[in-house]
XYZ file of C-alpha atoms in Angstrom:
673
model
C 3.368 124.836 15.109
C 3.310 121.798 12.465
C 1.591 119.161 15.067
C -1.339 118.559 14.385
C -3.934 120.769 16.441
C -7.454 118.624 17.575
C -10.631 119.720 19.369
C -12.763 117.900 21.800
C -16.590 119.234 21.907
C -18.343 119.708 23.834
C -15.891 120.295 26.359
C -14.117 122.569 24.640
C -10.521 120.878 25.299
C -7.789 121.430 22.960
C -4.075 120.800 22.233
C -1.419 119.759 19.316
C -0.290 116.393 19.356
C 2.550 114.334 17.632
C 1.092 113.459 14.275
C -0.055 109.764 14.885
C -1.323 110.176 18.031
C -4.524 107.893 18.643
C -7.815 109.747 19.522
C -7.542 108.183 23.269
C -4.226 109.517 23.490
C -4.758 113.042 22.936
C -7.819 112.901 24.776
C -5.792 111.447 27.751
C -2.963 114.155 27.345
C -5.663 116.588 27.254
C -7.505 115.941 30.556
C -10.637 114.651 27.943
C -13.502 112.924 29.589
C -13.295 109.806 27.009
C -14.209 106.700 28.462
C -12.078 103.610 27.762
C -12.121 99.698 30.339
C -10.353 97.524 27.557
C -6.811 99.098 27.441
C -7.239 100.553 23.728
C -7.288 96.887 22.180
C -10.365 97.905 20.523
C -12.791 95.629 22.088
C -14.856 97.650 24.258
C -16.350 100.615 22.290
C -16.344 103.015 25.544
C -13.896 104.966 22.870
C -16.446 106.384 20.162
C -16.081 109.806 19.096
C -17.426 111.560 15.591
C -14.862 113.327 13.504
C -16.431 116.369 11.953
C -15.449 117.656 7.855
C -15.005 120.793 6.324
C -14.646 124.753 8.213
C -14.765 125.068 11.769
C -14.941 129.349 11.733
C -15.231 129.507 15.704
C -12.582 126.920 15.856
C -10.382 128.699 13.409
C -9.534 125.516 11.759
C -10.535 123.187 8.263
C -10.577 119.843 8.824
C -9.872 117.568 5.480
C -11.305 114.146 5.475
C -8.205 112.014 6.281
C -7.325 114.368 9.151
C -8.134 110.846 11.126
C -6.066 107.153 9.604
C -8.125 105.835 7.469
C -10.064 102.187 9.025
C -8.547 99.878 10.233
C -8.821 96.343 10.829
C -9.878 96.346 14.213
C -12.682 98.739 13.471
C -13.445 96.886 10.454
C -13.925 93.623 12.659
C -15.689 95.401 15.297
C -18.319 97.387 12.789
C -18.894 94.091 11.243
C -20.057 92.527 14.715
C -21.340 94.970 16.683
C -21.539 98.276 14.447
C -20.703 101.292 14.597
C -23.237 104.866 13.351
C -22.075 106.266 10.472
C -19.340 108.697 11.039
C -18.219 106.773 14.548
C -14.618 105.860 14.807
C -12.539 104.050 17.639
C -10.629 106.529 19.779
C -8.118 103.783 20.644
C -7.326 103.096 16.813
C -7.716 106.209 15.045
C -4.841 108.405 14.763
C -4.870 112.128 14.562
C -3.051 112.990 11.857
C -3.925 116.921 10.497
C -6.597 119.672 12.355
C -9.583 117.497 13.543
C -12.897 118.687 15.471
C -13.656 115.293 17.334
C -17.026 114.772 19.172
C -17.378 112.912 21.950
C -20.705 112.045 22.376
C -22.765 110.903 25.759
C -22.365 107.249 26.172
C -18.903 107.683 25.289
C -18.400 109.743 27.918
C -16.990 108.590 31.663
C -18.574 111.236 33.388
C -21.950 111.572 31.230
C -24.121 114.655 31.588
C -27.388 115.020 33.507
C -29.687 116.833 32.010
C -31.025 118.981 34.354
C -34.394 120.150 32.655
C -37.095 118.360 35.184
C -40.680 118.675 33.673
C -42.481 121.087 36.587
C -45.820 119.763 37.978
C -48.080 121.642 36.887
C -51.997 121.811 36.387
C -53.220 122.298 32.844
C -56.863 121.634 31.733
C -56.238 119.016 29.667
C -58.002 119.400 26.249
C -55.339 116.944 23.714
C -55.441 117.095 19.614
C -55.189 112.962 20.007
C -58.272 111.720 22.211
C -59.344 107.767 22.095
C -62.830 106.688 20.853
C -64.164 103.629 20.841
C -67.408 102.655 18.022
C -69.907 99.800 17.050
C -69.178 99.678 13.069
C -71.935 98.271 10.559
C -71.016 95.134 9.053
C -70.545 95.108 5.265
C -73.262 94.673 3.315
C -73.190 93.780 -0.488
C -77.081 95.405 -0.941
C -75.564 99.184 -0.257
C -71.641 97.953 -0.645
C -69.087 100.704 1.207
C -65.467 100.816 2.297
C -64.751 99.514 5.676
C -62.881 103.272 6.424
C -66.585 104.827 5.224
C -68.488 102.807 7.232
C -66.207 103.421 10.133
C -66.418 107.532 9.694
C -70.493 106.970 9.799
C -69.823 105.217 13.498
C -67.652 108.480 14.321
C -70.152 110.789 13.147
C -73.486 109.143 14.332
C -71.948 108.485 17.999
C -69.614 111.121 18.942
C -70.635 113.736 16.352
C -67.461 113.914 14.854
C -66.355 114.648 11.223
C -64.473 112.375 8.077
C -61.880 111.314 9.301
C -58.343 110.311 7.033
C -56.727 107.383 7.350
C -52.774 107.131 6.915
C -51.637 103.938 4.575
C -50.372 102.012 8.021
C -53.750 102.744 9.628
C -55.281 101.244 6.693
C -53.246 98.116 6.239
C -54.646 97.154 10.043
C -58.228 98.800 9.561
C -59.874 95.566 7.793
C -57.905 93.305 10.118
C -58.820 95.128 13.237
C -62.453 94.954 13.018
C -62.887 92.135 12.272
C -60.922 90.936 14.950
C -63.310 92.843 17.513
C -66.726 92.038 15.893
C -67.185 95.004 14.538
C -66.178 97.066 17.430
C -62.849 98.754 18.059
C -61.197 101.952 19.446
C -59.311 104.373 17.557
C -57.197 107.033 18.171
C -58.157 110.377 16.342
C -56.198 113.667 15.488
C -58.167 116.921 15.678
C -55.745 120.193 15.236
C -56.884 123.102 16.711
C -57.745 124.997 13.462
C -59.915 124.085 10.547
C -58.111 120.617 8.988
C -59.348 117.142 7.988
C -58.718 114.747 11.688
C -56.842 111.801 10.986
C -56.968 108.504 12.789
C -53.069 107.559 13.735
C -54.234 104.058 15.127
C -57.025 100.945 15.971
C -57.731 98.323 18.321
C -60.071 95.568 17.968
C -62.728 95.969 20.328
C -62.341 98.546 23.768
C -58.536 99.903 24.140
C -58.468 101.841 26.513
C -55.273 103.090 26.765
C -52.581 104.527 27.970
C -51.308 106.312 25.037
C -48.448 108.688 25.261
C -47.110 112.078 23.532
C -44.208 114.328 23.963
C -42.893 117.516 24.998
C -39.360 118.395 23.279
C -36.782 121.154 24.742
C -34.050 121.603 21.195
C -31.731 123.947 23.020
C -27.820 125.235 21.810
C -26.349 122.463 24.257
C -28.910 120.159 25.621
C -32.293 118.459 24.541
C -34.960 117.781 26.862
C -37.544 115.655 26.652
C -40.767 115.108 29.296
C -43.155 111.705 28.321
C -46.743 112.713 28.727
C -50.035 110.627 29.326
C -52.321 112.193 26.682
C -55.276 111.052 28.953
C -53.937 113.002 32.662
C -51.207 115.609 31.142
C -48.792 112.967 33.941
C -45.094 113.121 32.966
C -44.509 109.579 33.319
C -40.399 110.262 32.156
C -38.032 112.942 31.308
C -34.869 112.013 29.472
C -32.431 114.297 28.055
C -29.540 114.390 25.724
C -26.614 116.766 24.861
C -27.258 118.508 21.541
C -24.329 116.475 18.694
C -24.074 119.747 17.180
C -22.467 121.180 19.742
C -19.179 119.693 17.683
C -19.885 122.166 14.971
C -19.785 125.489 17.375
C -20.895 125.892 20.809
C -23.054 128.650 19.728
C -25.554 129.744 16.975
C -24.169 131.856 15.206
C -21.200 129.767 14.654
C -23.614 126.445 13.178
C -25.049 129.149 10.839
C -21.030 130.100 10.110
C -20.930 126.401 9.261
C -23.864 126.018 7.377
C -22.472 129.188 4.944
C -18.693 128.222 4.580
C -19.137 124.170 4.153
C -21.603 122.912 1.006
C -23.474 119.877 3.107
C -23.164 122.229 6.459
C -26.757 122.756 6.953
C -27.540 118.806 5.800
C -24.839 117.083 8.352
C -26.025 119.395 11.673
C -29.986 118.262 10.508
C -28.813 114.504 10.413
C -27.417 114.737 13.738
C -30.148 116.321 15.280
C -32.538 114.608 13.398
C -30.475 111.741 15.096
C -30.375 112.473 18.590
C -34.415 113.259 18.420
C -34.631 109.913 17.504
C -32.277 108.400 20.093
C -33.964 110.395 22.856
C -37.436 109.221 21.719
C -36.445 105.850 22.107
C -34.437 106.271 25.255
C -37.685 108.028 27.331
C -39.478 105.315 26.108
C -37.373 102.874 27.683
C -37.549 105.359 30.859
C -40.524 104.762 31.251
C -40.795 101.443 30.304
C -43.719 101.225 27.223
C -43.673 100.358 23.342
C -42.644 103.433 21.836
C -45.206 102.641 19.298
C -47.088 103.840 21.762
C -46.231 107.329 21.377
C -48.718 108.861 19.009
C -48.048 112.567 19.229
C -45.220 115.270 19.999
C -44.816 119.562 20.398
C -40.837 121.024 19.661
C -39.502 124.074 21.196
C -36.665 124.958 19.814
C -34.565 128.995 19.029
C -34.899 130.277 15.159
C -31.816 128.405 13.867
C -32.715 125.257 15.586
C -35.964 125.104 14.313
C -35.095 125.613 10.576
C -32.134 122.539 11.613
C -34.891 120.210 12.936
C -37.151 121.143 10.288
C -34.101 120.598 6.929
C -33.804 124.594 6.638
C -30.834 126.243 5.486
C -30.759 128.346 8.749
C -27.607 131.057 6.819
C -30.276 133.856 6.334
C -30.591 134.421 10.191
C -27.016 135.401 9.882
C -27.409 138.545 9.154
C -30.072 141.043 8.372
C -32.650 141.215 8.528
C -33.005 137.676 10.164
C -35.475 136.532 7.567
C -37.490 133.052 8.974
C -38.845 130.494 6.574
C -41.504 130.874 8.261
C -42.860 132.343 11.465
C -46.518 130.287 12.133
C -46.807 126.881 13.935
C -45.730 123.879 11.744
C -47.970 121.289 11.743
C -45.864 117.596 10.797
C -45.559 113.934 10.405
C -43.240 111.893 12.720
C -41.456 110.931 9.228
C -40.887 114.360 7.990
C -38.213 114.701 10.983
C -37.076 110.964 10.530
C -38.770 109.555 13.695
C -38.998 106.744 12.890
C -39.381 105.017 16.667
C -42.958 106.898 17.198
C -46.061 105.601 16.458
C -46.220 105.622 12.102
C -48.649 107.840 12.181
C -47.706 110.125 15.215
C -48.017 114.195 14.586
C -45.550 116.837 15.477
C -47.067 120.382 16.239
C -44.008 122.628 16.565
C -44.765 125.902 18.592
C -44.171 129.210 16.104
C -41.319 131.477 16.616
C -41.651 135.413 17.459
C -39.084 136.497 15.489
C -36.230 135.974 13.969
C -33.479 135.505 17.214
C -36.682 134.938 19.289
C -37.553 131.668 19.000
C -40.725 129.109 19.877
C -38.862 128.372 23.157
C -39.609 131.903 24.010
C -42.937 131.480 23.095
C -43.274 128.344 25.222
C -42.121 130.120 28.331
C -44.546 133.038 27.425
C -47.215 129.604 27.962
C -45.709 129.042 30.753
C -45.375 132.137 32.454
C -48.332 134.202 31.241
C -46.724 137.355 31.067
C -49.383 139.376 29.652
C -52.130 138.279 32.530
C -49.135 139.695 35.187
C -50.331 142.599 37.502
C -46.841 143.743 38.172
C -43.991 143.715 35.773
C -42.193 140.830 35.505
C -38.901 139.769 33.955
C -38.670 136.469 32.894
C -35.325 135.321 32.029
C -34.804 131.869 30.563
C -30.595 131.168 30.377
C -28.408 128.766 28.334
C -26.344 129.223 25.628
C -28.903 131.829 24.164
C -31.319 133.728 26.574
C -34.591 134.098 25.780
C -35.448 137.166 27.956
C -39.543 138.343 28.560
C -40.578 141.658 29.759
C -44.150 142.684 30.283
C -47.981 142.605 32.527
C -50.953 143.149 31.339
C -50.663 146.100 29.312
C -47.971 144.992 26.813
C -45.362 141.807 26.534
C -42.018 142.481 24.786
C -39.104 139.589 24.664
C -35.778 139.685 22.473
C -33.163 137.088 22.822
C -29.216 137.667 23.836
C -26.041 135.782 22.750
C -24.623 135.284 26.740
C -23.146 131.612 25.104
C -21.460 128.332 26.249
C -20.074 129.433 29.906
C -22.849 128.755 32.062
C -22.894 125.596 30.868
C -19.139 125.101 31.796
C -17.878 125.549 28.636
C -14.612 127.901 28.051
C -14.220 127.801 31.259
C -10.371 126.289 32.879
C -11.585 123.245 35.416
C -15.490 123.900 33.685
C -17.506 120.350 33.085
C -20.965 120.009 31.867
C -23.002 118.589 34.560
C -21.949 115.253 35.595
C -21.140 113.462 39.303
C -18.235 114.651 40.513
C -18.693 118.351 39.510
C -18.466 120.997 41.721
C -21.801 122.644 41.728
C -21.990 124.339 45.279
C -19.887 127.435 46.255
C -19.102 129.001 49.393
C -16.193 131.390 51.006
C -15.245 132.019 53.864
C -15.091 136.582 53.609
C -12.425 136.195 56.599
C -10.354 133.123 55.850
C -11.207 132.859 52.274
C -10.916 129.047 52.885
C -13.751 127.713 50.140
C -16.554 124.872 50.634
C -18.352 123.504 47.950
C -20.440 120.599 47.216
C -20.462 117.855 44.137
C -23.576 116.409 41.978
C -24.775 113.479 43.263
C -23.431 114.233 46.834
C -25.699 115.906 49.042
C -22.541 116.313 52.264
C -20.262 119.784 51.454
C -16.428 119.481 51.387
C -15.505 120.314 55.306
C -18.608 118.393 56.299
C -17.451 114.485 58.100
C -17.989 111.623 55.218
C -17.600 113.733 52.168
C -14.177 111.972 51.079
C -15.863 108.546 51.548
C -19.075 109.833 49.779
C -17.502 111.340 46.424
C -14.713 108.227 47.017
C -16.402 106.525 43.405
C -16.274 109.999 41.104
C -14.101 112.050 42.844
C -14.005 115.802 42.408
C -13.825 115.780 38.581
C -14.626 119.884 37.516
C -17.000 122.323 38.005
C -20.031 122.990 36.018
C -22.460 126.104 35.086
C -23.804 126.657 38.614
C -20.592 125.625 40.158
C -18.007 128.391 38.612
C -21.524 131.352 38.805
C -21.849 130.744 42.488
C -17.718 130.689 42.449
C -17.030 134.034 40.887
C -20.490 135.784 43.558
C -18.880 134.314 46.394
C -15.283 135.570 45.390
C -16.596 139.269 44.607
C -18.339 138.892 48.016
C -15.008 137.947 49.861
C -13.273 140.249 48.667
C -11.047 138.046 46.132
C -12.656 139.693 43.238
C -12.664 143.763 42.737
C -15.456 145.015 40.508
C -13.669 145.107 37.622
C -13.486 141.763 37.678
C -9.629 141.618 38.695
C -8.347 138.589 40.602
C -6.280 139.700 44.201
C -2.700 138.674 44.335
C -1.742 136.155 47.503
C -0.584 140.225 48.659
C -3.826 141.613 48.327
C -6.118 139.435 49.285
C -4.682 137.669 52.208
C -4.538 134.326 51.464
C -2.348 131.785 49.289
C -4.618 130.406 47.314
C -4.806 132.845 45.154
C -1.925 131.459 43.033
C 0.099 133.711 39.646
C -0.959 132.640 36.761
C 1.496 134.462 34.188
C 0.534 138.127 34.356
C -2.821 137.533 36.006
C -3.733 135.261 39.291
C -6.180 132.520 39.703
C -7.735 131.333 42.862
C -7.589 127.275 43.875
C -10.687 125.669 44.854
C -9.532 122.424 45.070
C -6.295 121.088 44.891
C -6.552 117.109 44.960
C -3.505 116.729 42.935
C -2.061 114.767 46.420
C -4.901 111.623 45.348
C -4.407 111.605 41.604
C -7.685 114.233 41.470
C -7.270 117.569 38.970
C -6.279 121.188 40.275
C -9.238 123.016 40.123
C -9.334 126.662 39.738
C -10.858 129.935 39.018
C -8.769 131.413 36.628
C -8.519 135.068 34.996
C -10.031 133.999 31.928
C -12.365 131.763 34.148
C -13.983 135.407 35.717
C -13.639 137.237 32.158
C -16.036 135.015 30.122
C -18.332 134.399 33.335
C -18.707 138.768 32.647
C -19.316 138.289 29.041
C -22.026 136.143 29.560
C -23.878 137.921 31.953
C -23.141 141.306 30.428
C -25.441 139.854 27.397
C -27.745 138.844 29.532
C -28.230 142.150 31.248
C -27.799 144.298 28.400
C -30.745 142.658 26.683
C -32.541 142.827 30.310
C -31.971 146.585 29.833
C -32.801 147.134 26.497
C -36.388 145.913 26.830
C -36.479 147.979 30.032
C -35.586 151.003 27.723
C -38.161 149.854 25.624
C -40.881 150.268 28.418
C -38.959 153.581 29.616
C -38.935 151.285 33.365
C -35.148 151.641 35.647
C -37.044 148.403 37.821
C -39.031 145.531 37.755
C -41.163 144.936 39.589
C -40.204 140.650 40.323
C -38.012 138.356 38.471
C -38.171 134.962 37.069
C -35.418 132.722 36.593
C -36.225 129.545 34.112
C -33.873 126.912 32.552
C -32.082 124.654 34.683
C -29.875 127.845 35.189
C -33.082 129.125 36.689
C -33.350 126.453 38.595
C -30.039 125.566 40.293
C -28.706 129.238 40.647
C -28.963 131.199 43.810
C -31.556 134.853 43.162
C -28.625 136.479 45.799
C -25.424 135.224 42.903
C -27.060 136.086 40.574
C -27.656 139.785 41.782
C -23.802 139.452 42.990
C -23.225 138.960 39.402
C -25.126 141.649 37.599
C -26.632 138.855 36.006
C -30.179 140.393 36.595
C -31.399 143.523 37.756
C -31.611 144.833 41.115
C -34.991 143.886 43.371
C -35.056 142.180 46.451
C -34.548 138.428 46.751
C -37.775 137.177 48.027
C -38.816 138.800 44.458
C -37.143 136.570 42.214
C -38.331 132.823 41.429
C -37.366 129.694 39.764
C -40.096 128.752 37.309
C -36.958 125.066 36.607
C -37.540 124.132 32.408
C -40.850 126.585 31.644
C -40.118 126.308 27.950
C -40.346 122.454 28.332
C -43.643 123.600 30.552
C -44.372 125.453 27.927
C -43.800 122.260 25.606
C -45.911 120.268 27.282
C -48.486 122.887 28.086
C -49.483 122.251 24.442
C -49.355 118.954 23.566
C -52.293 118.813 26.157
C -54.718 121.664 25.314
C -56.236 122.668 21.917
C -56.893 125.805 23.198
C -53.393 126.726 24.325
C -51.736 126.634 21.329
C -54.374 128.990 19.844
C -53.243 130.914 22.583
C -50.152 130.615 21.806
C -50.614 131.419 18.255
C -52.528 134.425 18.907
C -50.243 135.906 21.685
C -46.756 135.817 19.468
C -48.214 138.785 17.108
C -48.706 141.498 20.013
C -44.958 140.330 21.652
C -43.171 143.276 20.958
C -39.906 142.463 19.459
C -36.014 144.392 20.575
C -33.423 142.731 17.975
C -30.279 143.151 20.062
C -27.915 142.922 17.219
C -29.015 145.818 15.369
C -29.974 148.114 18.742
C -27.031 150.935 18.988
C -27.605 151.146 22.994
C -27.049 147.266 23.585
C -22.850 147.656 23.439
C -23.368 150.636 25.954
C -25.164 148.776 28.512
C -23.012 145.608 27.196
C -20.193 146.843 28.283
C -21.317 149.405 31.218
C -22.798 145.548 32.629
C -19.005 144.249 32.443
C -18.029 145.809 35.906
C -19.578 143.479 39.123
C -22.467 143.542 39.937
C -22.929 147.162 37.144
C -20.524 149.672 36.667
C -23.371 152.949 36.652
C -26.289 150.671 37.634
C -27.025 150.802 41.362
C -28.154 147.841 43.155
C -29.401 149.129 46.804
C -31.815 146.163 47.663
C -28.279 144.104 46.595
C -26.283 146.316 49.482
C -29.203 145.222 51.792
C -28.854 142.165 52.386
C -24.605 142.129 50.838
C -22.591 144.804 50.617
C -19.717 144.481 48.826
C -16.045 145.016 49.617
C -14.874 147.889 48.171
C -11.349 146.661 46.960
C -9.864 147.348 43.480
C -6.654 145.597 42.633
C -5.728 147.176 39.598
C -2.512 148.934 41.549
C 1.045 146.830 42.252
C 0.775 147.188 45.679
C -2.096 146.863 48.616
C -5.526 147.001 47.306
C -6.414 150.168 47.907
C -10.674 151.268 48.887
C -12.383 152.987 47.082
C -14.564 155.972 47.629
C -18.590 155.682 47.822
């Protein structure tokens, strides 16, 4: 216990290592995905990590500034020649001296995350806030002296019936040169908001310029940040990109980050700097992906939960950690790119942050509502956007309600024994034969199932590395359907289940999904702790949905929409077997993809949509799960698989679940119906 404790994020893997162990050695010992190709000589820089400092209540440690050894000569030389980002260390050189929390950035991960928030095709009535206008400007006249900007505004009024526009200093500095180079003909990018306020000239080109110009729709999640580069003339998505949210090293869930801000004087500022840096890097990456100059990105929309909202804007989120969960503002916010430190964008670029619904129901939920329009639904629809924090909306034409539920990071593959983020080699699909109890699976990056010819060769490059969120969800559901797990979530023994894949682990059992140890690969198991983590996450989700149904006075919904990366990659059947969603006919469950990102893109392309959502969020009824007395009752009942008391008749029609009970010392006891 005297050895230092090292905790790696985002994997969550932890362990004690001898004093003086290098970070790279610790990562290899604990099975952390930290890259290195130079053999630890400080040449390749693949093993970079970012140490945190201060108190980490989530992890139960306090990290001092000298938890790692000082910069050595190798790191100093590398920094001078090639440069290290502020706060970064080389894992092969930095030695662990005391308890430390270390973040492994995406570029240092050997199996890099696949951000699975793709853009969904959607027809939008184009009405962007930023448009191009070609004008002919009168030449200066000594007898009627006016400035070039005033004559440009006069031309915009005469030729386009537009109000006077303001020009920020970077544009004003180029105005005269552009007018003369274009022989008094120029094209301007003019930004006109959907509310009252002056128009603004964001850029100017000599002569006729027909673009394209671009906007960026950003979904800033607790775990991942996704962005869609969009043509502002057509609405077409040119490129999509994503990164891990670097704030994970301060805590995987939102309340851990609020605690970090509460307990560390510079905690909130530290998290703000981290997320703004990630947004700026993402802007550069998406411009490169789309093959454009980042200066052509003139506008962006941003959606996020309330804690992410405050941290991105540089607002201390401590008030969101205690009742009455007061927001600094719930209205939409209009900013410049410079306000958020987004130097990669056009210097005059504008940022529109969608409005928030309540203290725990954010702009991401508003974006989902904009995308799915529950207020226009003739039937009662339940919309579930699942991530580290679940956004839940229930409504129809008569009434719309919303809440947020803290599901935690288990759905993302974190806090799972063999868990990892979605990356090539991660198990993402699982099927278990109910007779033989034998599994088959698919991994990210390969279309073959593990029992098909050619699978071993197809995954030869990556191997089978672990299991991601969609994989663990399907694995637990399949284990329930195969009779390996009872309704209480208990894994049976080999004698009880009839398969040697159920192996003892302490006082409980684990199910061996894949044993790659013979070839130097990992042993991938589903442990009793994994089952409990999924039970806790799905119980929070179901309890939130039930609270909304209670408020509406209903026990059933007509249809369910699964949104987010989860919704796109989990089958409705497996979600229902776990009891993540209420019982409905499976054909009444559909995936909406990244609905929050789609809502952000709709707001990017339409000023009318901005007016619509700003009005709608004031009419949505907010339910605060943190203070609802019945939340705990629903949560406890939802721990069972699928549920302790709610009937699931539609599920029983297509997948009757084995009535086994492993909470005995002998053979399985059949439950009475």
